[in-house]
Structures are given as structure tokens and as C-alpha cells.
Amino acid sequence: MNHIPIPASRHQAARVHEEKPLRLRAGLATLRGVIATWDRRARFRRDLEQLSSSDPHLIDDIGLARRQVEIEIAKHLWQA
């Protein structure tokens, strides 16, 4: 038989109902942060690839070697 805990007071009942949405919101906020980070990395690598093909001299100007750019472009979006 299932045992369902019964809160002793209305205050405890309200707290039980608030905890799950707070954890859910925290989890969603974390997920949004991860997605935003991955999006920034993907955009940066896409821009870097475009820059290296259209204006390779600018890569030298920012102090990167061609091999460094190739390594960065080849990374997956979840890799820092």
C-alpha cells in the first residue's frame, strides 16, 4: 500500500507545493544558461571560420595562428 505523507499544517502543505516549482525553475534556468553558452560558442566559431576564410590577415592581427583557429573551429559546441 502506498504511504502518502500528510503535512501537519497548511504552512507545510504550501511549502511542499512550492518546492517542486522552485526546483523546476532552477533546472530550467540552468538549462537556458547551458543553451545560451553553447549558442555563443557556436556563433563565435562560425564567425571565426568566416573571418579566417574571408580575411585571413585579421587572424594574424588578433594574435592567433592558423592552426589555433582550425582547432577552435573543429571543436563541438559543448567543448570549451
PDB file of C-alpha atoms in Angstrom, residues 1-77:
ATOM      1  CA  MET A   1       0.000   0.000   0.000  1.00  0.00           C
ATOM      2  CA  ASN A   2       1.264   3.479  -0.856  1.00  0.00           C
ATOM      3  CA  HIS A   3       2.066   5.794   2.003  1.00  0.00           C
ATOM      4  CA  ILE A   4       1.197   9.421   1.307  1.00  0.00           C
ATOM      5  CA  PRO A   5       2.665  11.883   3.808  1.00  0.00           C
ATOM      6  CA  ILE A   6       0.116  14.361   5.120  1.00  0.00           C
ATOM      7  CA  PRO A   7       1.505  17.775   6.129  1.00  0.00           C
ATOM      8  CA  ALA A   8       0.791  18.745   9.726  1.00  0.00           C
ATOM      9  CA  SER A   9      -0.262  22.286   8.856  1.00  0.00           C
ATOM     10  CA  ARG A  10      -1.348  24.464   5.957  1.00  0.00           C
ATOM     11  CA  HIS A  11       2.058  26.148   6.044  1.00  0.00           C
ATOM     12  CA  GLN A  12       3.824  22.844   5.480  1.00  0.00           C
ATOM     13  CA  ALA A  13       1.370  21.941   2.713  1.00  0.00           C
ATOM     14  CA  ALA A  14       2.084  25.227   0.934  1.00  0.00           C
ATOM     15  CA  ARG A  15       5.830  24.680   1.279  1.00  0.00           C
ATOM     16  CA  VAL A  16       5.583  21.192  -0.216  1.00  0.00           C
ATOM     17  CA  HIS A  17       3.758  22.624  -3.238  1.00  0.00           C
ATOM     18  CA  GLU A  18       6.277  25.471  -3.648  1.00  0.00           C
ATOM     19  CA  GLU A  19       9.430  23.333  -3.568  1.00  0.00           C
ATOM     20  CA  LYS A  20       8.821  21.462  -6.800  1.00  0.00           C
ATOM     21  CA  PRO A  21       8.161  24.562  -8.960  1.00  0.00           C
ATOM     22  CA  LEU A  22      11.221  26.281  -7.460  1.00  0.00           C
ATOM     23  CA  ARG A  23      13.418  23.292  -8.323  1.00  0.00           C
ATOM     24  CA  LEU A  24      11.857  23.132 -11.768  1.00  0.00           C
ATOM     25  CA  ARG A  25      12.517  26.845 -12.361  1.00  0.00           C
ATOM     26  CA  ALA A  26      16.103  26.445 -11.165  1.00  0.00           C
ATOM     27  CA  GLY A  27      16.574  23.494 -13.504  1.00  0.00           C
ATOM     28  CA  LEU A  28      15.094  25.425 -16.417  1.00  0.00           C
ATOM     29  CA  ALA A  29      17.307  28.421 -15.658  1.00  0.00           C
ATOM     30  CA  THR A  30      20.350  26.156 -15.674  1.00  0.00           C
ATOM     31  CA  LEU A  31      19.264  24.613 -18.963  1.00  0.00           C
ATOM     32  CA  ARG A  32      18.749  28.057 -20.505  1.00  0.00           C
ATOM     33  CA  GLY A  33      22.236  29.052 -19.356  1.00  0.00           C
ATOM     34  CA  VAL A  34      23.797  25.975 -20.925  1.00  0.00           C
ATOM     35  CA  ILE A  35      21.951  26.539 -24.189  1.00  0.00           C
ATOM     36  CA  ALA A  36      22.991  30.202 -24.238  1.00  0.00           C
ATOM     37  CA  THR A  37      26.637  29.224 -23.668  1.00  0.00           C
ATOM     38  CA  TRP A  38      26.512  26.652 -26.446  1.00  0.00           C
ATOM     39  CA  ASP A  39      24.878  29.195 -28.750  1.00  0.00           C
ATOM     40  CA  ARG A  40      27.625  31.759 -28.046  1.00  0.00           C
ATOM     41  CA  ARG A  41      30.332  29.173 -28.736  1.00  0.00           C
ATOM     42  CA  ALA A  42      28.696  28.038 -31.978  1.00  0.00           C
ATOM     43  CA  ARG A  43      28.274  31.645 -33.133  1.00  0.00           C
ATOM     44  CA  PHE A  44      31.876  32.523 -32.201  1.00  0.00           C
ATOM     45  CA  ARG A  45      33.247  29.516 -34.076  1.00  0.00           C
ATOM     46  CA  ARG A  46      31.070  30.223 -37.104  1.00  0.00           C
ATOM     47  CA  ASP A  47      32.252  33.854 -37.137  1.00  0.00           C
ATOM     48  CA  LEU A  48      35.858  32.761 -36.665  1.00  0.00           C
ATOM     49  CA  GLU A  49      35.579  30.356 -39.593  1.00  0.00           C
ATOM     50  CA  GLN A  50      34.060  33.048 -41.796  1.00  0.00           C
ATOM     51  CA  LEU A  51      36.734  35.543 -40.762  1.00  0.00           C
ATOM     52  CA  SER A  52      39.550  33.083 -41.396  1.00  0.00           C
ATOM     53  CA  SER A  53      38.303  32.355 -44.906  1.00  0.00           C
ATOM     54  CA  SER A  54      37.367  35.900 -45.937  1.00  0.00           C
ATOM     55  CA  ASP A  55      40.112  37.942 -44.187  1.00  0.00           C
ATOM     56  CA  PRO A  56      42.946  35.623 -43.054  1.00  0.00           C
ATOM     57  CA  HIS A  57      45.220  38.577 -42.285  1.00  0.00           C
ATOM     58  CA  LEU A  58      42.839  39.620 -39.480  1.00  0.00           C
ATOM     59  CA  ILE A  59      43.513  36.311 -37.725  1.00  0.00           C
ATOM     60  CA  ASP A  60      47.180  37.295 -37.549  1.00  0.00           C
ATOM     61  CA  ASP A  61      46.173  40.729 -36.260  1.00  0.00           C
ATOM     62  CA  ILE A  62      44.360  39.250 -33.262  1.00  0.00           C
ATOM     63  CA  GLY A  63      47.358  37.067 -32.453  1.00  0.00           C
ATOM     64  CA  LEU A  64      46.145  33.623 -33.432  1.00  0.00           C
ATOM     65  CA  ALA A  65      47.958  31.072 -35.534  1.00  0.00           C
ATOM     66  CA  ARG A  66      46.113  29.364 -38.367  1.00  0.00           C
ATOM     67  CA  ARG A  67      46.374  26.022 -36.523  1.00  0.00           C
ATOM     68  CA  GLN A  68      44.790  27.527 -33.390  1.00  0.00           C
ATOM     69  CA  VAL A  69      41.857  28.718 -35.475  1.00  0.00           C
ATOM     70  CA  GLU A  70      41.442  25.297 -37.092  1.00  0.00           C
ATOM     71  CA  ILE A  71      41.455  23.601 -33.686  1.00  0.00           C
ATOM     72  CA  GLU A  72      38.865  26.035 -32.303  1.00  0.00           C
ATOM     73  CA  ILE A  73      36.600  25.661 -35.329  1.00  0.00           C
ATOM     74  CA  ALA A  74      36.743  21.854 -35.129  1.00  0.00           C
ATOM     75  CA  LYS A  75      35.511  21.732 -31.524  1.00  0.00           C
ATOM     76  CA  HIS A  76      31.970  20.650 -30.710  1.00  0.00           C
ATOM     77  CA  LEU A  77      29.721  23.335 -29.253  1.00  0.00           C
TER      78      LEU A  77
END
